[in-house]
Coordinates of C-alpha atoms in Angstrom, one line a residue:
M18 CA 4.7 27.3 16.2
R19 CA 3.5 29.3 13.0
L20 CA 5.0 28.2 9.8
L21 CA 4.7 30.0 6.5
V22 CA 5.4 27.8 3.4
T23 CA 5.7 29.2 -0.2
G24 CA 5.3 27.2 -3.5
R25 CA 2.3 25.4 -1.9
D26 CA 1.5 23.0 -5.0
G27 CA 5.0 22.5 -6.3
Q28 CA 6.7 19.0 -5.6
L29 CA 8.6 20.3 -2.6
G30 CA 5.8 22.5 -1.1
F31 CA 3.4 19.6 -1.2
E32 CA 5.7 17.4 0.8
L33 CA 6.4 20.3 3.3
R34 CA 2.9 20.6 4.1
R35 CA 2.8 17.0 5.2
A36 CA 6.1 17.0 7.1
L37 CA 5.7 20.2 9.0
A38 CA 2.2 19.7 10.1
P39 CA 3.2 18.0 13.3
L40 CA 5.2 21.1 14.3
G41 CA 2.3 23.8 14.4
E42 CA 0.1 25.7 12.2
V43 CA 1.1 25.6 8.7
A44 CA 0.0 28.2 6.2
A45 CA 1.0 27.5 2.6
I46 CA 0.7 30.0 -0.2
D47 CA 1.2 30.1 -4.0
R48 CA 1.6 32.5 -6.7
A49 CA -1.9 33.6 -6.5
D50 CA -1.6 34.6 -2.9
C51 CA 1.8 36.2 -3.2
D52 CA 3.9 37.2 -6.2
L53 CA 7.4 36.5 -5.2
S54 CA 8.7 39.2 -8.0
D55 CA 6.7 41.9 -5.9
A56 CA 8.7 42.9 -2.8
A57 CA 5.6 44.7 -1.4
A58 CA 3.4 41.5 -1.8
I59 CA 6.0 39.4 0.0
R60 CA 6.1 41.9 2.9
A61 CA 2.3 42.1 3.1
A62 CA 2.2 38.1 3.2
V63 CA 4.6 37.9 6.0
R64 CA 2.9 40.6 8.1
R65 CA -0.5 39.0 7.5
H66 CA 0.6 35.5 8.8
R67 CA 3.3 36.6 11.2
P68 CA 5.1 33.3 11.1
D69 CA 7.8 31.9 13.5
V70 CA 9.3 30.2 10.6
I71 CA 9.3 30.9 6.8
V72 CA 10.1 27.9 4.5
N73 CA 10.8 29.3 1.0
A74 CA 10.2 26.4 -1.5
A75 CA 9.2 28.6 -4.4
A76 CA 11.7 29.5 -7.1
Y77 CA 12.0 30.3 -10.7
T78 CA 13.0 26.9 -12.0
A79 CA 12.9 27.2 -15.7
V80 CA 16.6 26.9 -16.2
D81 CA 16.6 27.3 -20.0
R82 CA 14.0 30.1 -20.2
A83 CA 15.9 32.1 -17.4
E84 CA 18.7 32.8 -20.0
Q85 CA 16.1 35.1 -21.8
D86 CA 14.1 35.9 -18.6
A87 CA 16.9 37.0 -16.3
A88 CA 15.0 39.9 -14.7
L89 CA 12.3 37.8 -13.5
A90 CA 14.5 35.0 -12.4
Q91 CA 16.5 37.6 -10.4
A92 CA 13.4 38.8 -8.8
I93 CA 12.2 35.6 -7.5
N94 CA 15.5 33.7 -6.9
G95 CA 17.7 36.7 -6.2
A96 CA 15.8 39.4 -4.5
A97 CA 12.8 37.7 -2.8
P98 CA 14.8 35.6 -0.3
G99 CA 16.3 38.8 0.9
V100 CA 12.9 40.3 1.3
F101 CA 11.8 37.3 3.3
G102 CA 14.9 37.7 5.4
E103 CA 14.2 41.3 6.3
E104 CA 10.7 40.6 7.4
A105 CA 11.7 37.6 9.3
A106 CA 14.6 39.7 11.1
R107 CA 11.8 42.2 12.1
L108 CA 9.7 39.3 13.6
G109 CA 12.5 37.5 15.1
A110 CA 11.5 34.7 12.9
Q111 CA 13.6 31.9 11.0
V112 CA 13.9 31.6 7.2
V113 CA 14.6 28.1 5.6
H114 CA 15.4 28.5 1.9
F115 CA 16.4 26.0 -0.8
S116 CA 19.2 26.5 -3.2
T117 CA 21.0 24.3 -5.8
D118 CA 24.0 22.6 -7.2
Y119 CA 23.9 24.9 -10.0
V120 CA 25.8 27.5 -7.9
F121 CA 28.9 25.4 -8.9
D122 CA 30.4 25.0 -12.4
G123 CA 30.7 21.2 -12.0
A124 CA 34.2 21.1 -13.4
G125 CA 35.8 19.6 -10.3
P126 CA 36.1 15.9 -9.7
D127 CA 34.8 15.6 -6.1
P128 CA 31.5 16.3 -4.4
Y129 CA 31.3 19.9 -3.6
R130 CA 31.5 21.1 -0.1
E131 CA 29.8 24.3 1.4
T132 CA 33.2 25.9 1.7
D133 CA 34.0 25.5 -2.1
R134 CA 33.8 28.6 -4.3
P135 CA 30.6 29.0 -6.2
A136 CA 31.0 29.5 -10.0
P137 CA 27.5 29.4 -11.6
Q138 CA 27.5 28.8 -15.3
N139 CA 24.0 30.0 -16.2
V140 CA 21.5 32.6 -15.1
Y141 CA 19.5 30.3 -12.9
G142 CA 22.5 29.3 -10.9
A143 CA 23.7 33.1 -10.6
T144 CA 20.3 34.2 -9.4
K145 CA 20.1 31.4 -6.8
L146 CA 23.5 32.2 -5.5
A147 CA 22.3 35.8 -5.3
G148 CA 19.4 34.7 -3.2
E149 CA 21.7 33.1 -0.9
A150 CA 23.7 36.1 -0.4
A151 CA 20.5 38.4 0.0
L152 CA 19.1 36.1 2.8
A153 CA 22.5 35.9 4.6
A154 CA 22.8 39.7 4.6
S155 CA 19.3 40.2 5.9
G156 CA 20.1 39.7 9.5
A157 CA 17.5 36.8 10.0
R158 CA 18.3 33.4 11.4
H159 CA 18.3 31.3 8.4
L160 CA 19.2 27.9 6.9
I161 CA 20.1 27.4 3.2
F162 CA 19.7 23.8 1.7
R163 CA 21.5 23.4 -1.4
T164 CA 20.1 20.2 -3.3
S165 CA 20.0 18.6 -6.7
W166 CA 17.7 16.9 -9.1
V167 CA 14.4 16.9 -7.0
V168 CA 11.9 14.4 -7.7
G169 CA 8.3 14.2 -6.3
A170 CA 5.0 12.8 -7.1
H171 CA 3.5 16.3 -7.5
G172 CA 5.0 18.8 -10.0
G173 CA 6.9 18.2 -12.9
N174 CA 10.3 16.5 -12.9
F175 CA 12.7 14.2 -14.9
A176 CA 11.2 10.9 -13.8
K177 CA 7.5 11.9 -15.0
T178 CA 9.0 13.1 -18.3
M179 CA 10.7 9.7 -18.8
L180 CA 7.5 7.8 -18.1
R181 CA 5.7 9.9 -20.6
L182 CA 8.4 9.7 -23.2
A183 CA 8.8 5.9 -22.8
A184 CA 5.0 5.5 -23.5
E185 CA 5.3 7.5 -26.9
R186 CA 8.6 6.4 -28.2
D187 CA 10.6 3.5 -29.3
S188 CA 14.1 4.7 -28.2
L189 CA 15.4 7.7 -26.0
S190 CA 18.8 9.4 -26.1
I191 CA 19.8 10.6 -22.5
V192 CA 22.8 12.6 -21.4
A193 CA 25.3 10.2 -19.7
D194 CA 28.3 12.5 -18.7
Q195 CA 26.3 14.7 -16.1
I196 CA 26.4 13.1 -12.6
G197 CA 24.3 13.8 -9.6
A198 CA 21.9 12.6 -7.0
P199 CA 18.2 12.5 -7.6
T200 CA 16.7 13.7 -4.3
S201 CA 13.1 13.1 -3.3
A202 CA 11.0 16.1 -2.1
A203 CA 9.9 13.8 0.7
L204 CA 13.5 13.4 2.0
L205 CA 14.1 17.2 1.8
A206 CA 10.8 18.1 3.6
D207 CA 11.5 15.5 6.4
V208 CA 15.0 16.8 7.0
T209 CA 13.6 20.3 7.0
A210 CA 11.2 19.3 9.7
H211 CA 14.2 17.8 11.7
A212 CA 16.2 21.1 11.3
I213 CA 13.3 23.3 12.4
R214 CA 13.0 21.0 15.4
A215 CA 16.6 21.6 16.2
G216 CA 16.0 25.2 16.4
R217 CA 19.0 27.2 17.6
D218 CA 21.2 24.1 18.2
L219 CA 21.6 24.1 14.3
A220 CA 23.8 26.9 13.3
D221 CA 22.8 29.3 10.7
G222 CA 24.2 29.0 7.1
V223 CA 24.5 26.7 4.1
Y224 CA 24.1 23.1 4.1
H225 CA 24.2 20.5 1.2
L226 CA 21.2 18.2 1.2
T227 CA 20.8 15.3 -1.3
A228 CA 20.1 11.7 -1.1
G229 CA 23.1 9.2 -1.0
G230 CA 25.0 8.0 -3.9
S231 CA 25.0 9.3 -7.5
T232 CA 24.1 8.5 -10.9
S233 CA 23.9 9.8 -14.4
W234 CA 20.7 11.1 -16.2
H235 CA 21.1 8.0 -18.5
A236 CA 21.3 5.5 -15.6
Y237 CA 18.5 7.4 -13.8
A238 CA 16.3 6.9 -16.9
R239 CA 17.0 3.3 -17.2
H240 CA 16.1 2.9 -13.5
V241 CA 12.7 4.6 -14.0
I242 CA 11.8 2.7 -17.2
E243 CA 12.9 -0.7 -15.7
R244 CA 10.8 -0.1 -12.6
A245 CA 7.9 0.9 -14.9
R246 CA 8.1 -2.2 -17.0
A247 CA 8.2 -4.4 -13.8
A248 CA 5.1 -2.8 -12.5
G249 CA 3.3 -3.6 -15.9
R250 CA 3.1 0.0 -17.0
P251 CA 2.7 0.2 -20.8
V252 CA 6.1 1.5 -22.1
R253 CA 7.4 1.2 -25.7
V254 CA 11.0 1.7 -24.9
A255 CA 13.2 -1.2 -23.8
P256 CA 16.0 -0.5 -21.4
D257 CA 18.6 -1.2 -24.1
A258 CA 16.9 1.2 -26.5
I259 CA 17.9 4.1 -23.9
L260 CA 21.1 5.3 -25.5
P261 CA 23.7 7.3 -23.8
I262 CA 24.8 10.5 -25.4
A263 CA 27.1 13.3 -24.5
T264 CA 26.1 16.7 -23.2
A265 CA 27.6 18.1 -26.4
D266 CA 25.1 16.1 -28.4
Y267 CA 22.2 17.6 -26.6
P268 CA 22.8 21.5 -26.6
T269 CA 20.6 23.6 -24.2
P270 CA 20.4 27.5 -23.9
A271 CA 21.8 27.0 -20.3
R272 CA 25.0 25.1 -19.5
R273 CA 24.8 22.4 -17.1
P274 CA 27.2 21.2 -14.6
A275 CA 29.0 18.0 -15.4
N276 CA 29.4 17.3 -11.7
S277 CA 26.3 18.0 -9.4
R278 CA 27.4 15.9 -6.6
L279 CA 27.3 17.7 -3.2
D280 CA 29.1 16.6 0.0
T281 CA 26.5 16.1 2.7
Q282 CA 28.7 15.5 5.7
K283 CA 28.0 18.8 7.4
I284 CA 24.1 18.4 7.5
R285 CA 24.5 14.6 8.6
A286 CA 27.0 15.5 11.4
A287 CA 24.9 18.6 12.5
L288 CA 21.5 16.6 12.8
G289 CA 22.8 13.0 13.3
I290 CA 20.9 11.8 10.3
H291 CA 21.4 9.1 7.5
L292 CA 20.5 10.2 4.0
P293 CA 19.3 7.1 2.1
D294 CA 20.3 6.2 -1.4
W295 CA 18.8 8.1 -4.2
R296 CA 17.1 4.9 -5.5
D297 CA 15.0 4.8 -2.3
G298 CA 13.5 8.1 -2.8
V299 CA 13.0 7.7 -6.6
D300 CA 11.3 4.4 -5.9
Y301 CA 9.0 5.9 -3.2
V302 CA 8.0 8.4 -6.0
L303 CA 7.6 5.8 -8.7
D304 CA 5.4 3.7 -6.4
Q305 CA 3.0 6.6 -6.2
L306 CA 3.1 7.4 -9.9
L307 CA 2.8 3.8 -11.1
D308 CA -0.3 3.3 -9.0
E309 CA -2.2 6.1 -10.7

């Protein structure tokens, strides 16, 4: 099997290179190899590698900046998945693509199912939803995994930010009224490998894929800093000095969903897998970060 992975050095791309290696020959590319805002560059990369599976782990993920950079976000998040799909259809290849909880408005009380109506509240979410539609319309075999709050040892993420700030400040104010499931890049990569192995036994379409359980950003920050203190990491912030605040007290250019929980029953049933608690994945990442 030949696999083409985008976003080579991102937190998900890094883990995909590990998890997909047993499946066959993995070619991993980054922005220098292929500008995803350029449809011609995408087509050239796919035709050069002629993969059996394309795993698109690259995206425009600067959520707040996307509000002022909508055209580039749309090109990378909205249009590129469709181009990958068109090229995959021509080759008879499959596309695995990653999307986001931000396709929902987060106003509902329950975990969102794949059949719930999307209603993105920001440019990032709208462009990711457009990418889902473009891929689905391309005619290619495809899997779309919506996930949330991704964390990995490579690339930028909330856990790394908390470790840095905890070493610089005496207190932190963290939003406590947004709920989701921190999901490790390693878990996403491992499930992706399972899905690719399943082949045509796994139906095309959208699947929600996150770690088990849920938490708030505030409780997540406390967990990270408590683990850092237990590991002897020099941090100035005590757990009690991590203060809960409301979203309204921390305004950002892009609106965030209050409820980012996703119902994962569909993927668990389809693959016969267990999705571990979010703490397991976060601790796996922290073990790597705190050993550095």
